[in-house]
Every structure is written in C-alpha cells, then in structure tokens.
Amino acid sequence: MKKYFSLISIIILSLILFNFSHTDYRLTLLGMVIGFILAKKGESGFLKWIAFIVFALCIISLLLAVLAGILMGGAARYL
C-alpha cells in the first residue's frame, strides 16, 4: 500500500492545482496537506519527486493568489 502513496498524492495535488480557482480555500489547503503527507510517506523514487514538484506548484499558485488579492484589495500602497 505504501508504494501507491506517491501516486495518490500526485492525483490529489493535480486535482487541486487544476481546480484551484473553483474550489474553496479550505478544501484547497486540506488537499495540499493530505497530498504532502502522502508524498512524505511514499517510497522514494521518481513518483515522489514528481509529487513534490506538483506540491511546489500548488504553493506557488496559492502565494500568487494571495498576492493578487492583496494588490487588488488596495493594499499595494503599503508594500
């Protein structure tokens, strides 16, 4: 079962990444946490690296959304 953790993590993180703007932020964060935990518990190998790359893309898109929200909210004059 442990050998499938990385594959399940890739699937969860990919769904979160591609449906990022359509899901609630709590569901997005929950999916990212579950995907990260599954990736950490998976066997080391190629799939584990791919899972961490997809997780990094999720983090980058989340930070981009937060930054866009701050800038569109009018707080850019304080940055």
PDB file of N, CA, C and O in Angstrom:
ATOM      1  N   MET A   1       0.820  -1.190   0.000  1.00  0.00           N
ATOM      2  CA  MET A   1       0.000   0.000   0.000  1.00  0.00           C
ATOM      3  C   MET A   1       0.867   1.258   0.000  1.00  0.00           C
ATOM      4  O   MET A   1       0.478   2.271  -0.572  1.00  0.00           O
ATOM      5  N   LYS A   2       2.020   1.174   0.638  1.00  0.00           N
ATOM      6  CA  LYS A   2       2.880   2.346   0.752  1.00  0.00           C
ATOM      7  C   LYS A   2       3.422   2.793  -0.600  1.00  0.00           C
ATOM      8  O   LYS A   2       3.700   3.965  -0.804  1.00  0.00           O
ATOM      9  N   LYS A   3       3.529   1.863  -1.541  1.00  0.00           N
ATOM     10  CA  LYS A   3       4.073   2.239  -2.846  1.00  0.00           C
ATOM     11  C   LYS A   3       3.091   3.060  -3.675  1.00  0.00           C
ATOM     12  O   LYS A   3       3.480   3.702  -4.640  1.00  0.00           O
ATOM     13  N   TYR A   4       1.822   3.067  -3.293  1.00  0.00           N
ATOM     14  CA  TYR A   4       0.827   3.844  -4.032  1.00  0.00           C
ATOM     15  C   TYR A   4       0.591   5.229  -3.443  1.00  0.00           C
ATOM     16  O   TYR A   4      -0.164   6.011  -4.008  1.00  0.00           O
ATOM     17  N   PHE A   5       1.208   5.536  -2.301  1.00  0.00           N
ATOM     18  CA  PHE A   5       1.001   6.842  -1.672  1.00  0.00           C
ATOM     19  C   PHE A   5       1.445   7.986  -2.582  1.00  0.00           C
ATOM     20  O   PHE A   5       0.781   9.019  -2.653  1.00  0.00           O
ATOM     21  N   SER A   6       2.559   7.822  -3.251  1.00  0.00           N
ATOM     22  CA  SER A   6       3.058   8.889  -4.127  1.00  0.00           C
ATOM     23  C   SER A   6       2.121   9.115  -5.313  1.00  0.00           C
ATOM     24  O   SER A   6       1.881  10.255  -5.704  1.00  0.00           O
ATOM     25  N   LEU A   7       1.604   8.041  -5.866  1.00  0.00           N
ATOM     26  CA  LEU A   7       0.682   8.161  -6.996  1.00  0.00           C
ATOM     27  C   LEU A   7      -0.622   8.833  -6.568  1.00  0.00           C
ATOM     28  O   LEU A   7      -1.132   9.722  -7.266  1.00  0.00           O
ATOM     29  N   ILE A   8      -1.141   8.450  -5.413  1.00  0.00           N
ATOM     30  CA  ILE A   8      -2.361   9.078  -4.900  1.00  0.00           C
ATOM     31  C   ILE A   8      -2.104  10.551  -4.608  1.00  0.00           C
ATOM     32  O   ILE A   8      -2.950  11.411  -4.869  1.00  0.00           O
ATOM     33  N   SER A   9      -0.924  10.849  -4.081  1.00  0.00           N
ATOM     34  CA  SER A   9      -0.555  12.233  -3.802  1.00  0.00           C
ATOM     35  C   SER A   9      -0.504  13.065  -5.080  1.00  0.00           C
ATOM     36  O   SER A   9      -0.981  14.203  -5.105  1.00  0.00           O
ATOM     37  N   ILE A  10       0.058  12.518  -6.133  1.00  0.00           N
ATOM     38  CA  ILE A  10       0.110  13.224  -7.419  1.00  0.00           C
ATOM     39  C   ILE A  10      -1.297  13.491  -7.941  1.00  0.00           C
ATOM     40  O   ILE A  10      -1.593  14.585  -8.430  1.00  0.00           O
ATOM     41  N   ILE A  11      -2.178  12.529  -7.802  1.00  0.00           N
ATOM     42  CA  ILE A  11      -3.551  12.698  -8.280  1.00  0.00           C
ATOM     43  C   ILE A  11      -4.266  13.792  -7.489  1.00  0.00           C
ATOM     44  O   ILE A  11      -4.903  14.687  -8.065  1.00  0.00           O
ATOM     45  N   ILE A  12      -4.142  13.758  -6.156  1.00  0.00           N
ATOM     46  CA  ILE A  12      -4.805  14.753  -5.320  1.00  0.00           C
ATOM     47  C   ILE A  12      -4.254  16.143  -5.595  1.00  0.00           C
ATOM     48  O   ILE A  12      -5.004  17.113  -5.780  1.00  0.00           O
ATOM     49  N   LEU A  13      -2.933  16.269  -5.645  1.00  0.00           N
ATOM     50  CA  LEU A  13      -2.327  17.583  -5.864  1.00  0.00           C
ATOM     51  C   LEU A  13      -2.614  18.115  -7.262  1.00  0.00           C
ATOM     52  O   LEU A  13      -2.788  19.317  -7.446  1.00  0.00           O
ATOM     53  N   SER A  14      -2.695  17.236  -8.252  1.00  0.00           N
ATOM     54  CA  SER A  14      -3.028  17.685  -9.604  1.00  0.00           C
ATOM     55  C   SER A  14      -4.462  18.187  -9.679  1.00  0.00           C
ATOM     56  O   SER A  14      -4.740  19.202 -10.334  1.00  0.00           O
ATOM     57  N   LEU A  15      -5.371  17.489  -9.010  1.00  0.00           N
ATOM     58  CA  LEU A  15      -6.756  17.966  -8.984  1.00  0.00           C
ATOM     59  C   LEU A  15      -6.863  19.319  -8.299  1.00  0.00           C
ATOM     60  O   LEU A  15      -7.595  20.205  -8.752  1.00  0.00           O
ATOM     61  N   ILE A  16      -6.122  19.486  -7.215  1.00  0.00           N
ATOM     62  CA  ILE A  16      -6.123  20.772  -6.512  1.00  0.00           C
ATOM     63  C   ILE A  16      -5.518  21.857  -7.404  1.00  0.00           C
ATOM     64  O   ILE A  16      -6.019  22.980  -7.471  1.00  0.00           O
ATOM     65  N   LEU A  17      -4.441  21.535  -8.083  1.00  0.00           N
ATOM     66  CA  LEU A  17      -3.759  22.533  -8.910  1.00  0.00           C
ATOM     67  C   LEU A  17      -4.615  22.976 -10.083  1.00  0.00           C
ATOM     68  O   LEU A  17      -4.703  24.166 -10.395  1.00  0.00           O
ATOM     69  N   PHE A  18      -5.285  22.041 -10.747  1.00  0.00           N
ATOM     70  CA  PHE A  18      -6.063  22.388 -11.931  1.00  0.00           C
ATOM     71  C   PHE A  18      -7.428  22.972 -11.599  1.00  0.00           C
ATOM     72  O   PHE A  18      -8.018  23.665 -12.412  1.00  0.00           O
ATOM     73  N   ASN A  19      -7.956  22.696 -10.406  1.00  0.00           N
ATOM     74  CA  ASN A  19      -9.245  23.258  -9.992  1.00  0.00           C
ATOM     75  C   ASN A  19      -9.065  24.302  -8.908  1.00  0.00           C
ATOM     76  O   ASN A  19      -9.942  24.502  -8.070  1.00  0.00           O
ATOM     77  N   PHE A  20      -7.927  24.976  -8.921  1.00  0.00           N
ATOM     78  CA  PHE A  20      -7.574  25.898  -7.844  1.00  0.00           C
ATOM     79  C   PHE A  20      -8.565  27.044  -7.711  1.00  0.00           C
ATOM     80  O   PHE A  20      -8.958  27.402  -6.605  1.00  0.00           O
ATOM     81  N   SER A  21      -8.983  27.602  -8.795  1.00  0.00           N
ATOM     82  CA  SER A  21      -9.870  28.768  -8.722  1.00  0.00           C
ATOM     83  C   SER A  21     -11.332  28.384  -8.506  1.00  0.00           C
ATOM     84  O   SER A  21     -12.155  29.255  -8.215  1.00  0.00           O
ATOM     85  N   HIS A  22     -11.676  27.117  -8.609  1.00  0.00           N
ATOM     86  CA  HIS A  22     -13.067  26.695  -8.491  1.00  0.00           C
ATOM     87  C   HIS A  22     -13.389  26.078  -7.137  1.00  0.00           C
ATOM     88  O   HIS A  22     -14.551  25.794  -6.862  1.00  0.00           O
ATOM     89  N   THR A  23     -12.371  25.838  -6.308  1.00  0.00           N
ATOM     90  CA  THR A  23     -12.613  25.198  -5.017  1.00  0.00           C
ATOM     91  C   THR A  23     -12.480  26.208  -3.883  1.00  0.00           C
ATOM     92  O   THR A  23     -11.861  27.253  -4.028  1.00  0.00           O
ATOM     93  N   ASP A  24     -13.067  25.873  -2.762  1.00  0.00           N
ATOM     94  CA  ASP A  24     -12.963  26.703  -1.569  1.00  0.00           C
ATOM     95  C   ASP A  24     -11.531  26.630  -1.033  1.00  0.00           C
ATOM     96  O   ASP A  24     -10.837  25.629  -1.216  1.00  0.00           O
ATOM     97  N   TYR A  25     -11.099  27.681  -0.376  1.00  0.00           N
ATOM     98  CA  TYR A  25      -9.713  27.711   0.076  1.00  0.00           C
ATOM     99  C   TYR A  25      -9.442  26.647   1.148  1.00  0.00           C
ATOM    100  O   TYR A  25      -8.338  26.122   1.239  1.00  0.00           O
ATOM    101  N   ARG A  26     -10.451  26.301   1.946  1.00  0.00           N
ATOM    102  CA  ARG A  26     -10.254  25.267   2.970  1.00  0.00           C
ATOM    103  C   ARG A  26     -10.046  23.905   2.338  1.00  0.00           C
ATOM    104  O   ARG A  26      -9.202  23.132   2.780  1.00  0.00           O
ATOM    105  N   LEU A  27     -10.792  23.625   1.296  1.00  0.00           N
ATOM    106  CA  LEU A  27     -10.629  22.363   0.588  1.00  0.00           C
ATOM    107  C   LEU A  27      -9.282  22.316  -0.127  1.00  0.00           C
ATOM    108  O   LEU A  27      -8.622  21.268  -0.168  1.00  0.00           O
ATOM    109  N   THR A  28      -8.845  23.452  -0.643  1.00  0.00           N
ATOM    110  CA  THR A  28      -7.535  23.531  -1.291  1.00  0.00           C
ATOM    111  C   THR A  28      -6.420  23.251  -0.301  1.00  0.00           C
ATOM    112  O   THR A  28      -5.517  22.449  -0.568  1.00  0.00           O
ATOM    113  N   LEU A  29      -6.470  23.893   0.857  1.00  0.00           N
ATOM    114  CA  LEU A  29      -5.439  23.676   1.869  1.00  0.00           C
ATOM    115  C   LEU A  29      -5.466  22.248   2.405  1.00  0.00           C
ATOM    116  O   LEU A  29      -4.411  21.644   2.638  1.00  0.00           O
ATOM    117  N   LEU A  30      -6.663  21.699   2.591  1.00  0.00           N
ATOM    118  CA  LEU A  30      -6.775  20.317   3.055  1.00  0.00           C
ATOM    119  C   LEU A  30      -6.184  19.350   2.036  1.00  0.00           C
ATOM    120  O   LEU A  30      -5.440  18.427   2.400  1.00  0.00           O
ATOM    121  N   GLY A  31      -6.474  19.564   0.769  1.00  0.00           N
ATOM    122  CA  GLY A  31      -5.914  18.708  -0.270  1.00  0.00           C
ATOM    123  C   GLY A  31      -4.403  18.818  -0.362  1.00  0.00           C
ATOM    124  O   GLY A  31      -3.703  17.818  -0.579  1.00  0.00           O
ATOM    125  N   MET A  32      -3.887  20.031  -0.172  1.00  0.00           N
ATOM    126  CA  MET A  32      -2.433  20.201  -0.213  1.00  0.00           C
ATOM    127  C   MET A  32      -1.760  19.523   0.977  1.00  0.00           C
ATOM    128  O   MET A  32      -0.704  18.899   0.829  1.00  0.00           O
ATOM    129  N   VAL A  33      -2.366  19.608   2.151  1.00  0.00           N
ATOM    130  CA  VAL A  33      -1.795  18.957   3.339  1.00  0.00           C
ATOM    131  C   VAL A  33      -1.839  17.440   3.195  1.00  0.00           C
ATOM    132  O   VAL A  33      -0.845  16.745   3.471  1.00  0.00           O
ATOM    133  N   ILE A  34      -2.973  16.913   2.751  1.00  0.00           N
ATOM    134  CA  ILE A  34      -3.091  15.465   2.567  1.00  0.00           C
ATOM    135  C   ILE A  34      -2.127  14.981   1.488  1.00  0.00           C
ATOM    136  O   ILE A  34      -1.464  13.949   1.652  1.00  0.00           O
ATOM    137  N   GLY A  35      -2.026  15.721   0.395  1.00  0.00           N
ATOM    138  CA  GLY A  35      -1.095  15.343  -0.662  1.00  0.00           C
ATOM    139  C   GLY A  35       0.350  15.364  -0.194  1.00  0.00           C
ATOM    140  O   GLY A  35       1.147  14.488  -0.535  1.00  0.00           O
ATOM    141  N   PHE A  36       0.710  16.365   0.632  1.00  0.00           N
ATOM    142  CA  PHE A  36       2.070  16.448   1.145  1.00  0.00           C
ATOM    143  C   PHE A  36       2.366  15.295   2.102  1.00  0.00           C
ATOM    144  O   PHE A  36       3.444  14.691   2.045  1.00  0.00           O
ATOM    145  N   ILE A  37       1.424  14.978   2.977  1.00  0.00           N
ATOM    146  CA  ILE A  37       1.634  13.873   3.923  1.00  0.00           C
ATOM    147  C   ILE A  37       1.777  12.549   3.183  1.00  0.00           C
ATOM    148  O   ILE A  37       2.647  11.731   3.511  1.00  0.00           O
ATOM    149  N   LEU A  38       0.938  12.332   2.188  1.00  0.00           N
ATOM    150  CA  LEU A  38       1.047  11.095   1.416  1.00  0.00           C
ATOM    151  C   LEU A  38       2.360  11.023   0.642  1.00  0.00           C
ATOM    152  O   LEU A  38       2.952   9.961   0.499  1.00  0.00           O
ATOM    153  N   ALA A  39       2.809  12.172   0.139  1.00  0.00           N
ATOM    154  CA  ALA A  39       4.085  12.192  -0.585  1.00  0.00           C
ATOM    155  C   ALA A  39       5.252  11.900   0.355  1.00  0.00           C
ATOM    156  O   ALA A  39       6.214  11.233  -0.028  1.00  0.00           O
ATOM    157  N   LYS A  40       5.179  12.404   1.580  1.00  0.00           N
ATOM    158  CA  LYS A  40       6.247  12.137   2.545  1.00  0.00           C
ATOM    159  C   LYS A  40       6.286  10.669   2.952  1.00  0.00           C
ATOM    160  O   LYS A  40       7.353  10.120   3.203  1.00  0.00           O
ATOM    161  N   LYS A  41       5.117  10.028   3.046  1.00  0.00           N
ATOM    162  CA  LYS A  41       5.053   8.637   3.480  1.00  0.00           C
ATOM    163  C   LYS A  41       5.309   7.647   2.355  1.00  0.00           C
ATOM    164  O   LYS A  41       5.512   6.465   2.614  1.00  0.00           O
ATOM    165  N   GLY A  42       5.309   8.109   1.120  1.00  0.00           N
ATOM    166  CA  GLY A  42       5.526   7.223  -0.014  1.00  0.00           C
ATOM    167  C   GLY A  42       6.980   6.784  -0.136  1.00  0.00           C
ATOM    168  O   GLY A  42       7.886   7.348   0.477  1.00  0.00           O
ATOM    169  N   GLU A  43       7.168   5.756  -0.921  1.00  0.00           N
ATOM    170  CA  GLU A  43       8.523   5.258  -1.157  1.00  0.00           C
ATOM    171  C   GLU A  43       9.306   6.252  -2.002  1.00  0.00           C
ATOM    172  O   GLU A  43       8.758   6.934  -2.854  1.00  0.00           O
ATOM    173  N   SER A  44      10.590   6.309  -1.739  1.00  0.00           N
ATOM    174  CA  SER A  44      11.423   7.232  -2.515  1.00  0.00           C
ATOM    175  C   SER A  44      11.558   6.718  -3.943  1.00  0.00           C
ATOM    176  O   SER A  44      11.625   5.521  -4.187  1.00  0.00           O
ATOM    177  N   GLY A  45      11.574   7.648  -4.855  1.00  0.00           N
ATOM    178  CA  GLY A  45      11.667   7.303  -6.264  1.00  0.00           C
ATOM    179  C   GLY A  45      11.193   8.458  -7.121  1.00  0.00           C
ATOM    180  O   GLY A  45      11.049   9.596  -6.674  1.00  0.00           O
ATOM    181  N   PHE A  46      10.967   8.142  -8.368  1.00  0.00           N
ATOM    182  CA  PHE A  46      10.581   9.162  -9.345  1.00  0.00           C
ATOM    183  C   PHE A  46       9.226   9.784  -9.023  1.00  0.00           C
ATOM    184  O   PHE A  46       9.047  11.000  -9.136  1.00  0.00           O
ATOM    185  N   LEU A  47       8.263   8.968  -8.608  1.00  0.00           N
ATOM    186  CA  LEU A  47       6.929   9.491  -8.318  1.00  0.00           C
ATOM    187  C   LEU A  47       6.941  10.432  -7.119  1.00  0.00           C
ATOM    188  O   LEU A  47       6.171  11.394  -7.066  1.00  0.00           O
ATOM    189  N   LYS A  48       7.812  10.175  -6.164  1.00  0.00           N
ATOM    190  CA  LYS A  48       7.903  11.053  -5.002  1.00  0.00           C
ATOM    191  C   LYS A  48       8.420  12.426  -5.403  1.00  0.00           C
ATOM    192  O   LYS A  48       7.934  13.452  -4.930  1.00  0.00           O
ATOM    193  N   TRP A  49       9.387  12.462  -6.303  1.00  0.00           N
ATOM    194  CA  TRP A  49       9.899  13.745  -6.780  1.00  0.00           C
ATOM    195  C   TRP A  49       8.844  14.500  -7.568  1.00  0.00           C
ATOM    196  O   TRP A  49       8.709  15.718  -7.431  1.00  0.00           O
ATOM    197  N   ILE A  50       8.095  13.797  -8.382  1.00  0.00           N
ATOM    198  CA  ILE A  50       7.014  14.438  -9.150  1.00  0.00           C
ATOM    199  C   ILE A  50       5.958  14.999  -8.197  1.00  0.00           C
ATOM    200  O   ILE A  50       5.437  16.108  -8.406  1.00  0.00           O
ATOM    201  N   ALA A  51       5.643  14.255  -7.129  1.00  0.00           N
ATOM    202  CA  ALA A  51       4.660  14.737  -6.152  1.00  0.00           C
ATOM    203  C   ALA A  51       5.138  16.011  -5.477  1.00  0.00           C
ATOM    204  O   ALA A  51       4.358  16.943  -5.265  1.00  0.00           O
ATOM    205  N   PHE A  52       6.420  16.085  -5.154  1.00  0.00           N
ATOM    206  CA  PHE A  52       6.939  17.294  -4.528  1.00  0.00           C
ATOM    207  C   PHE A  52       6.983  18.468  -5.504  1.00  0.00           C
ATOM    208  O   PHE A  52       6.779  19.617  -5.096  1.00  0.00           O
ATOM    209  N   ILE A  53       7.208  18.202  -6.760  1.00  0.00           N
ATOM    210  CA  ILE A  53       7.182  19.272  -7.764  1.00  0.00           C
ATOM    211  C   ILE A  53       5.763  19.817  -7.923  1.00  0.00           C
ATOM    212  O   ILE A  53       5.558  21.035  -7.980  1.00  0.00           O
ATOM    213  N   VAL A  54       4.778  18.936  -7.973  1.00  0.00           N
ATOM    214  CA  VAL A  54       3.383  19.376  -8.084  1.00  0.00           C
ATOM    215  C   VAL A  54       2.975  20.131  -6.816  1.00  0.00           C
ATOM    216  O   VAL A  54       2.257  21.134  -6.880  1.00  0.00           O
ATOM    217  N   PHE A  55       3.462  19.676  -5.653  1.00  0.00           N
ATOM    218  CA  PHE A  55       3.182  20.385  -4.403  1.00  0.00           C
ATOM    219  C   PHE A  55       3.791  21.789  -4.431  1.00  0.00           C
ATOM    220  O   PHE A  55       3.157  22.759  -3.990  1.00  0.00           O
ATOM    221  N   ALA A  56       4.995  21.918  -4.949  1.00  0.00           N
ATOM    222  CA  ALA A  56       5.629  23.234  -5.059  1.00  0.00           C
ATOM    223  C   ALA A  56       4.834  24.146  -5.992  1.00  0.00           C
ATOM    224  O   ALA A  56       4.679  25.345  -5.722  1.00  0.00           O
ATOM    225  N   LEU A  57       4.309  23.595  -7.080  1.00  0.00           N
ATOM    226  CA  LEU A  57       3.469  24.387  -7.991  1.00  0.00           C
ATOM    227  C   LEU A  57       2.183  24.836  -7.298  1.00  0.00           C
ATOM    228  O   LEU A  57       1.701  25.954  -7.533  1.00  0.00           O
ATOM    229  N   CYS A  58       1.624  23.979  -6.449  1.00  0.00           N
ATOM    230  CA  CYS A  58       0.435  24.368  -5.683  1.00  0.00           C
ATOM    231  C   CYS A  58       0.751  25.509  -4.730  1.00  0.00           C
ATOM    232  O   CYS A  58      -0.035  26.457  -4.603  1.00  0.00           O
ATOM    233  N   ILE A  59       1.894  25.441  -4.061  1.00  0.00           N
ATOM    234  CA  ILE A  59       2.299  26.504  -3.144  1.00  0.00           C
ATOM    235  C   ILE A  59       2.507  27.816  -3.895  1.00  0.00           C
ATOM    236  O   ILE A  59       2.069  28.887  -3.452  1.00  0.00           O
ATOM    237  N   ILE A  60       3.153  27.745  -5.053  1.00  0.00           N
ATOM    238  CA  ILE A  60       3.400  28.951  -5.846  1.00  0.00           C
ATOM    239  C   ILE A  60       2.088  29.573  -6.314  1.00  0.00           C
ATOM    240  O   ILE A  60       1.902  30.789  -6.251  1.00  0.00           O
ATOM    241  N   SER A  61       1.141  28.756  -6.762  1.00  0.00           N
ATOM    242  CA  SER A  61      -0.135  29.304  -7.214  1.00  0.00           C
ATOM    243  C   SER A  61      -0.941  29.872  -6.049  1.00  0.00           C
ATOM    244  O   SER A  61      -1.634  30.881  -6.203  1.00  0.00           O
ATOM    245  N   LEU A  62      -0.827  29.267  -4.868  1.00  0.00           N
ATOM    246  CA  LEU A  62      -1.502  29.803  -3.695  1.00  0.00           C
ATOM    247  C   LEU A  62      -0.915  31.160  -3.301  1.00  0.00           C
ATOM    248  O   LEU A  62      -1.656  32.104  -3.016  1.00  0.00           O
ATOM    249  N   LEU A  63       0.403  31.273  -3.310  1.00  0.00           N
ATOM    250  CA  LEU A  63       1.035  32.546  -2.994  1.00  0.00           C
ATOM    251  C   LEU A  63       0.707  33.615  -4.031  1.00  0.00           C
ATOM    252  O   LEU A  63       0.532  34.788  -3.690  1.00  0.00           O
ATOM    253  N   LEU A  64       0.610  33.214  -5.290  1.00  0.00           N
ATOM    254  CA  LEU A  64       0.227  34.158  -6.336  1.00  0.00           C
ATOM    255  C   LEU A  64      -1.197  34.656  -6.127  1.00  0.00           C
ATOM    256  O   LEU A  64      -1.477  35.859  -6.308  1.00  0.00           O
ATOM    257  N   ALA A  65      -2.102  33.776  -5.729  1.00  0.00           N
ATOM    258  CA  ALA A  65      -3.477  34.190  -5.477  1.00  0.00           C
ATOM    259  C   ALA A  65      -3.565  35.132  -4.274  1.00  0.00           C
ATOM    260  O   ALA A  65      -4.317  36.109  -4.296  1.00  0.00           O
ATOM    261  N   VAL A  66      -2.791  34.854  -3.239  1.00  0.00           N
ATOM    262  CA  VAL A  66      -2.777  35.740  -2.068  1.00  0.00           C
ATOM    263  C   VAL A  66      -2.213  37.107  -2.435  1.00  0.00           C
ATOM    264  O   VAL A  66      -2.761  38.141  -2.050  1.00  0.00           O
ATOM    265  N   LEU A  67      -1.136  37.129  -3.197  1.00  0.00           N
ATOM    266  CA  LEU A  67      -0.544  38.395  -3.613  1.00  0.00           C
ATOM    267  C   LEU A  67      -1.496  39.189  -4.505  1.00  0.00           C
ATOM    268  O   LEU A  67      -1.632  40.407  -4.350  1.00  0.00           O
ATOM    269  N   ALA A  68      -2.173  38.512  -5.420  1.00  0.00           N
ATOM    270  CA  ALA A  68      -3.140  39.202  -6.276  1.00  0.00           C
ATOM    271  C   ALA A  68      -4.295  39.761  -5.458  1.00  0.00           C
ATOM    272  O   ALA A  68      -4.778  40.861  -5.718  1.00  0.00           O
ATOM    273  N   GLY A  69      -4.732  39.018  -4.447  1.00  0.00           N
ATOM    274  CA  GLY A  69      -5.798  39.511  -3.579  1.00  0.00           C
ATOM    275  C   GLY A  69      -5.374  40.733  -2.793  1.00  0.00           C
ATOM    276  O   GLY A  69      -6.155  41.674  -2.608  1.00  0.00           O
ATOM    277  N   ILE A  70      -4.118  40.742  -2.336  1.00  0.00           N
ATOM    278  CA  ILE A  70      -3.626  41.905  -1.596  1.00  0.00           C
ATOM    279  C   ILE A  70      -3.521  43.111  -2.523  1.00  0.00           C
ATOM    280  O   ILE A  70      -3.925  44.221  -2.166  1.00  0.00           O
ATOM    281  N   LEU A  71      -2.994  42.904  -3.714  1.00  0.00           N
ATOM    282  CA  LEU A  71      -2.825  44.019  -4.639  1.00  0.00           C
ATOM    283  C   LEU A  71      -4.156  44.554  -5.138  1.00  0.00           C
ATOM    284  O   LEU A  71      -4.322  45.770  -5.312  1.00  0.00           O
ATOM    285  N   MET A  72      -5.123  43.685  -5.384  1.00  0.00           N
ATOM    286  CA  MET A  72      -6.425  44.141  -5.851  1.00  0.00           C
ATOM    287  C   MET A  72      -7.240  44.752  -4.735  1.00  0.00           C
ATOM    288  O   MET A  72      -8.198  45.488  -4.984  1.00  0.00           O
ATOM    289  N   GLY A  73      -6.901  44.437  -3.490  1.00  0.00           N
ATOM    290  CA  GLY A  73      -7.628  44.988  -2.367  1.00  0.00           C
ATOM    291  C   GLY A  73      -7.230  46.414  -2.010  1.00  0.00           C
ATOM    292  O   GLY A  73      -7.785  46.991  -1.097  1.00  0.00           O
ATOM    293  N   GLY A  74      -6.261  46.958  -2.697  1.00  0.00           N
ATOM    294  CA  GLY A  74      -5.864  48.325  -2.454  1.00  0.00           C
ATOM    295  C   GLY A  74      -4.750  48.480  -1.436  1.00  0.00           C
ATOM    296  O   GLY A  74      -4.454  49.584  -1.000  1.00  0.00           O
ATOM    297  N   ALA A  75      -4.149  47.395  -1.038  1.00  0.00           N
ATOM    298  CA  ALA A  75      -3.085  47.481  -0.045  1.00  0.00           C
ATOM    299  C   ALA A  75      -1.720  47.640  -0.701  1.00  0.00           C
ATOM    300  O   ALA A  75      -0.702  47.575  -0.033  1.00  0.00           O
ATOM    301  N   ALA A  76      -1.695  47.882  -2.003  1.00  0.00           N
ATOM    302  CA  ALA A  76      -0.420  47.982  -2.708  1.00  0.00           C
ATOM    303  C   ALA A  76       0.345  49.233  -2.294  1.00  0.00           C
ATOM    304  O   ALA A  76       1.565  49.260  -2.379  1.00  0.00           O
ATOM    305  N   ARG A  77      -0.337  50.239  -1.846  1.00  0.00           N
ATOM    306  CA  ARG A  77       0.364  51.468  -1.455  1.00  0.00           C
ATOM    307  C   ARG A  77       1.166  51.268  -0.178  1.00  0.00           C
ATOM    308  O   ARG A  77       2.038  52.061   0.137  1.00  0.00           O
ATOM    309  N   TYR A  78       0.875  50.218   0.584  1.00  0.00           N
ATOM    310  CA  TYR A  78       1.610  49.941   1.813  1.00  0.00           C
ATOM    311  C   TYR A  78       2.798  49.010   1.600  1.00  0.00           C
ATOM    312  O   TYR A  78       3.568  48.795   2.514  1.00  0.00           O
ATOM    313  N   LEU A  79       2.912  48.425   0.410  1.00  0.00           N
ATOM    314  CA  LEU A  79       4.011  47.494   0.140  1.00  0.00           C
ATOM    315  C   LEU A  79       5.270  48.219  -0.254  1.00  0.00           C
ATOM    316  O   LEU A  79       5.324  49.205  -0.841  1.00  0.00           O
TER     317      LEU A  79
END
